[in-house]
Short mmCIF file of C-alpha atoms in Angstrom, two decimals:
data_model
loop_
_atom_site.label_atom_id
_atom_site.label_comp_id
_atom_site.label_asym_id
_atom_site.label_seq_id
_atom_site.Cartn_x
_atom_site.Cartn_y
_atom_site.Cartn_z
CA MET O 1 8.19 -32.35 -2.05
CA ASN O 2 6.88 -31.19 1.43
CA ALA O 3 10.19 -29.85 2.36
CA LEU O 4 10.52 -28.05 -1.08
CA ILE O 5 6.90 -26.21 -0.58
CA TRP O 6 6.81 -25.63 2.97
CA ILE O 7 10.43 -24.84 3.99
CA VAL O 8 12.72 -23.97 0.57
CA LEU O 9 9.96 -21.97 -1.04
CA PRO O 10 9.26 -19.46 1.95
CA TYR O 11 13.06 -18.65 2.60
CA ALA O 12 13.20 -18.09 -1.35
CA CYS O 13 10.20 -15.90 -0.94
CA LEU O 14 11.56 -13.92 1.85
CA ALA O 15 15.01 -13.70 0.36
CA VAL O 16 13.44 -12.02 -2.80
CA PHE O 17 11.31 -9.78 -0.56
CA THR O 18 14.53 -8.43 1.07
CA ALA O 19 16.79 -8.28 -1.88
CA GLY O 20 14.22 -7.02 -4.21
CA HIS O 21 13.62 -3.89 -1.94
CA VAL O 22 17.44 -3.03 -1.54
CA TRP O 23 17.72 -3.27 -5.60
CA ARG O 24 14.49 -1.29 -6.14
CA TRP O 25 15.71 1.41 -3.79
CA ARG O 26 19.03 1.67 -5.44
CA HIS O 27 18.37 1.36 -8.89
CA ASP O 28 14.41 2.95 -9.16
CA GLN O 29 14.23 5.50 -6.45
CA PHE O 30 12.13 7.66 -9.05
CA GLY O 31 9.64 4.97 -9.14
CA TRP O 32 9.35 4.46 -5.69
CA THR O 33 5.90 6.06 -5.54
CA THR O 34 2.08 5.09 -5.39
CA HIS O 35 1.87 6.02 -9.18
CA THR O 36 -1.17 7.72 -8.46
CA SER O 37 -4.00 8.48 -11.04
CA GLN O 38 -6.17 10.52 -8.91
CA LEU O 39 -6.27 13.35 -11.35
CA LEU O 40 -7.38 11.10 -13.90
CA GLU O 41 -10.48 9.99 -12.05
CA ASN O 42 -11.42 10.47 -8.56
CA ARG O 43 -15.08 9.19 -8.03
CA LEU O 44 -14.55 5.67 -7.87
CA LEU O 45 -11.16 6.22 -6.23
CA ARG O 46 -12.66 8.13 -3.29
CA LEU O 47 -14.93 5.37 -2.39
CA GLY O 48 -12.75 2.19 -3.26
CA SER O 49 -9.32 3.27 -1.48
CA PRO O 50 -10.69 3.93 1.81
CA LEU O 51 -12.56 0.57 1.92
CA PHE O 52 -9.53 -1.07 0.48
CA HIS O 53 -6.86 0.06 2.84
CA LEU O 54 -8.82 -0.03 5.93
CA GLY O 55 -9.98 -3.55 5.03
CA ALA O 56 -6.45 -4.46 4.28
CA PHE O 57 -5.07 -3.06 7.72
CA GLY O 58 -7.82 -5.08 9.23
CA VAL O 59 -6.88 -8.45 7.33
CA ILE O 60 -3.33 -7.96 8.22
CA GLY O 61 -4.03 -7.36 11.79
CA GLY O 62 -5.94 -10.29 12.17
CA HIS O 63 -3.31 -12.40 10.30
CA ALA O 64 -0.75 -11.13 12.80
CA MET O 65 -2.74 -11.90 15.77
CA GLY O 66 -3.85 -15.46 14.58
CA LEU O 67 -0.26 -16.35 13.30
CA LEU O 68 2.15 -14.74 15.86
CA ILE O 69 0.33 -15.22 19.22
CA PRO O 70 0.21 -18.46 20.34
CA ALA O 71 -3.05 -19.99 21.70
CA SER O 72 -1.54 -20.49 25.04
CA TRP O 73 -0.99 -17.00 25.54
CA THR O 74 -4.68 -15.93 24.84
CA ALA O 75 -5.58 -18.78 27.12
CA ALA O 76 -3.35 -17.62 29.78
CA VAL O 77 -5.24 -13.90 29.73
CA GLY O 78 -8.65 -15.68 30.26
CA VAL O 79 -9.84 -15.61 26.34
CA SER O 80 -11.48 -19.07 25.56
CA GLU O 81 -11.07 -20.61 22.16
CA HIS O 82 -14.93 -20.24 21.61
CA THR O 83 -14.49 -16.22 22.14
CA TYR O 84 -11.39 -16.12 20.29
CA HIS O 85 -12.95 -17.95 17.40
CA LEU O 86 -16.17 -15.95 17.40
CA VAL O 87 -13.87 -12.63 17.24
CA SER O 88 -11.80 -13.72 14.77
CA VAL O 89 -14.51 -14.88 12.39
CA THR O 90 -16.66 -11.94 12.92
CA GLY O 91 -13.61 -9.46 12.56
CA GLY O 92 -12.17 -11.48 9.56
CA THR O 93 -15.57 -11.40 7.71
CA ILE O 94 -16.14 -7.54 8.20
CA THR O 95 -12.67 -6.59 7.01
CA GLY O 96 -12.72 -9.20 4.36
CA ILE O 97 -15.92 -7.75 2.83
CA MET O 98 -14.34 -4.35 3.06
CA LEU O 99 -11.37 -5.50 1.28
CA VAL O 100 -13.42 -7.29 -1.61
CA VAL O 101 -15.64 -4.38 -2.14
CA GLY O 102 -12.67 -1.93 -2.24
CA LEU O 103 -10.42 -4.25 -4.64
CA ALA O 104 -13.42 -4.78 -6.80
CA LEU O 105 -13.86 -1.02 -7.13
CA LEU O 106 -10.39 -0.31 -7.78
CA ILE O 107 -9.99 -3.20 -10.55
CA ALA O 108 -13.28 -1.70 -12.18
CA ARG O 109 -11.83 1.58 -12.23
CA ARG O 110 -8.86 0.35 -14.11
CA PHE O 111 -10.82 -1.36 -16.82
CA VAL O 112 -14.01 0.82 -17.12
CA ASN O 113 -12.29 4.29 -17.57
CA GLY O 114 -10.38 4.59 -20.63
CA ARG O 115 -7.70 7.07 -19.23
CA ILE O 116 -6.87 4.88 -16.24
CA ARG O 117 -6.75 1.85 -18.49
CA ARG O 118 -4.04 3.46 -20.62
CA VAL O 119 -1.84 4.18 -17.70
CA THR O 120 -2.32 0.81 -16.23
CA THR O 121 1.17 -1.21 -16.56
CA THR O 122 1.59 -4.82 -16.81
CA MET O 123 2.81 -5.00 -13.13
CA ASP O 124 -0.55 -3.46 -12.16
CA LYS O 125 -2.42 -5.89 -13.76
CA ILE O 126 -0.22 -8.95 -12.14
CA LEU O 127 -0.75 -7.13 -8.81
CA TYR O 128 -4.36 -6.82 -8.97
CA ALA O 129 -4.95 -10.52 -10.17
CA ALA O 130 -2.47 -11.44 -7.24
CA LEU O 131 -4.42 -9.40 -4.71
CA ALA O 132 -7.74 -10.94 -6.25
CA ALA O 133 -6.53 -14.58 -5.82
CA MET O 134 -5.44 -13.86 -2.27
CA VAL O 135 -8.37 -12.24 -1.16
CA VAL O 136 -10.56 -15.25 -2.68
CA LEU O 137 -8.51 -17.67 -0.99
CA GLY O 138 -8.65 -16.07 2.24
CA MET O 139 -12.47 -15.35 2.27
CA SER O 140 -13.06 -18.90 1.45
CA GLY O 141 -11.01 -19.99 4.51
CA THR O 142 -12.87 -17.73 6.66
CA VAL O 143 -16.42 -17.96 5.34
CA VAL O 144 -16.84 -21.26 3.69
CA ILE O 145 -14.81 -23.22 6.35
CA ASN O 146 -14.90 -21.24 9.63
CA LEU O 147 -18.00 -19.47 9.72
CA PHE O 148 -20.53 -21.86 7.49
CA GLY O 149 -18.46 -25.18 7.62
CA ASP O 150 -16.93 -27.33 10.34
CA GLY O 151 -14.29 -24.95 11.30
CA TYR O 152 -10.56 -25.52 11.18
CA ASP O 153 -7.99 -24.73 14.15
CA TYR O 154 -5.13 -23.27 12.27
CA ARG O 155 -3.62 -21.97 15.44
CA GLU O 156 -2.34 -25.44 16.47
CA THR O 157 -0.64 -26.27 12.88
CA ILE O 158 -0.47 -23.38 10.17
CA ALA O 159 0.50 -20.53 12.91
CA VAL O 160 3.06 -23.08 14.42
CA TRP O 161 4.73 -23.65 11.26
CA PHE O 162 4.69 -20.21 10.33
CA ARG O 163 6.45 -18.93 13.85
CA GLY O 164 8.78 -21.91 12.96
CA ILE O 165 10.20 -20.27 9.83
CA PHE O 166 11.51 -17.20 11.78
CA TRP O 167 12.96 -19.54 14.41
CA PHE O 168 14.65 -21.55 11.37
CA GLN O 169 12.72 -24.53 12.71
CA PRO O 170 9.76 -25.11 10.24
CA ASP O 171 7.74 -28.24 10.49
CA PRO O 172 6.35 -29.18 7.13
CA SER O 173 4.37 -31.87 8.63
CA LEU O 174 2.10 -29.43 10.43
CA MET O 175 1.00 -28.17 6.79
CA SER O 176 0.49 -31.49 5.32
CA GLY O 177 -2.92 -32.09 7.07
CA ALA O 178 -4.23 -28.42 6.49
CA PRO O 179 -7.30 -27.91 4.00
CA LEU O 180 -6.11 -27.17 0.42
CA VAL O 181 -7.71 -23.65 0.52
CA PHE O 182 -5.37 -23.06 3.44
CA GLN O 183 -2.41 -24.36 2.00
CA LEU O 184 -2.88 -22.38 -1.34
CA HIS O 185 -3.50 -19.35 0.79
CA ALA O 186 -0.15 -19.85 2.61
CA ILE O 187 1.79 -20.47 -0.75
CA GLY O 188 0.16 -17.42 -2.23
CA GLY O 189 1.19 -15.32 0.83
CA PHE O 190 4.73 -15.86 0.37
CA LEU O 191 4.83 -15.60 -3.64
CA PHE O 192 3.08 -12.40 -2.86
CA LEU O 193 6.01 -11.19 -0.66
CA ALA O 194 8.18 -12.05 -3.39
CA LEU O 195 6.25 -10.11 -5.85
CA TRP O 196 5.88 -6.77 -3.54
CA PRO O 197 9.30 -5.08 -4.27
CA PHE O 198 8.57 -4.87 -7.78
CA THR O 199 5.25 -3.38 -7.72
CA ARG O 200 3.82 -0.07 -6.54
CA LEU O 201 3.30 -1.54 -2.96
CA VAL O 202 6.98 -0.35 -1.92
CA HIS O 203 5.27 2.87 -1.02
CA VAL O 204 3.85 1.40 2.27
CA TRP O 205 7.65 1.77 3.46
CA SER O 206 7.47 5.48 2.64
CA ALA O 207 4.31 6.20 4.36
CA PRO O 208 4.26 9.93 5.65
CA LEU O 209 4.00 8.87 9.32
CA ALA O 210 5.28 12.16 10.67
CA TYR O 211 1.85 13.83 9.76
CA LEU O 212 0.77 11.99 12.90
CA TRP O 213 2.70 14.09 15.09
CA ARG O 214 3.40 17.09 13.13
CA PRO O 215 2.18 20.43 14.82
CA TYR O 216 -0.73 22.32 13.23
CA VAL O 217 -0.24 25.06 10.78
CA VAL O 218 -2.08 28.05 12.21
CA TYR O 219 -3.66 30.41 9.82
CA ARG O 220 -4.58 34.15 11.09
CA GLY O 221 -6.76 36.51 9.19
CA ARG O 222 -5.69 39.76 7.85
CA ARG O 223 -7.04 42.54 9.85
CA THR O 224 -5.57 45.41 7.33
CA PRO O 225 -6.17 45.46 3.48
CA ALA O 226 -3.56 43.61 1.60
CA PRO O 227 -0.85 45.65 -0.02
CA ALA O 228 -0.79 46.13 -3.64
CA PRO O 229 0.95 43.50 -5.59
CA GLN O 230 4.39 44.51 -6.59
CA PRO O 231 4.89 44.51 -10.39
CA ALA O 232 7.03 41.78 -12.03
CA PRO O 233 10.52 42.78 -13.02
CA ALA O 234 9.83 42.08 -16.84
CA ALA O 235 6.81 44.54 -16.68
CA VAL O 236 9.31 47.33 -14.94
CA ARG O 237 11.72 46.77 -17.74
CA ASP O 238 9.14 47.17 -20.26
CA THR O 239 7.70 50.44 -19.05
CA ALA O 240 11.10 51.77 -18.43
CA GLN O 241 12.32 51.15 -21.77
CA PRO O 242 10.32 53.63 -23.94
CA THR O 243 11.37 56.40 -21.53
CA ALA O 244 14.90 55.89 -21.71
CA ASP O 245 14.64 55.71 -25.51
CA ALA O 246 12.68 59.19 -25.49
CA ASP O 247 15.50 60.70 -23.11
CA THR O 248 18.16 59.85 -25.71
CA HIS O 249 16.14 61.04 -28.70
CA GLY O 250 15.93 64.23 -26.79
CA GLN O 251 19.66 64.56 -26.07
CA GLN O 252 20.34 64.03 -29.73
CA ALA O 253 17.59 66.80 -30.87
CA VAL O 254 19.35 69.40 -28.63
CA THR O 255 22.77 68.39 -29.78
CA THR O 256 21.51 68.90 -33.52
CA ARG O 257 20.10 72.11 -32.84
CA SER O 258 23.33 73.28 -31.15
#
């Protein structure tokens, strides 16, 4: 059972994550978007979206540092375990609170506003439920165990197992002694990766990063009066038509008198 959960499941989820993105790009490019509902409601979105995204960036960055950077590397540069623990718990708590508040506002927006609720799809509901579960498990491990509890050094067990997945040498025994909340968080993380390509989260890979180095657009004021707007072609035709008809009738009248 340990091998199934801690070896087979991660690789299966990573395979679905990769193949799902390829399938989505080839068969649903028009759906590769945020499906924004800003035009329907902007008040809660304007507050919840920045909190959620900033909190998510902080949480993802904290996970990357904790799981990918070995403890020996931070010790080699003079960062003690106590300092690392203090920084990681403080930063994780702050960014986690931002993520919780932002996600709560986005979920409330979906169900309180009738117009937003009508355009919320089944996959949106599954996505928000998965996000909420991940956030609850993550905050439980950070706050309940590491902040107010006895603490757990995941860098010696979970992080080593996680890095072993990418070296094709995962050791399931490292996860057997981890607290249940950390185990559920790890399983939920890989299941969330399998869900990713079938949700609106695919827009992450199409983020307009070029805006960061795009040159400024310079607007100059007009010193002379603006020219009169040119009439539309349809208006010109409508104006010219009665004149042409009058000229035709005039020619016919001259011909008759002759």
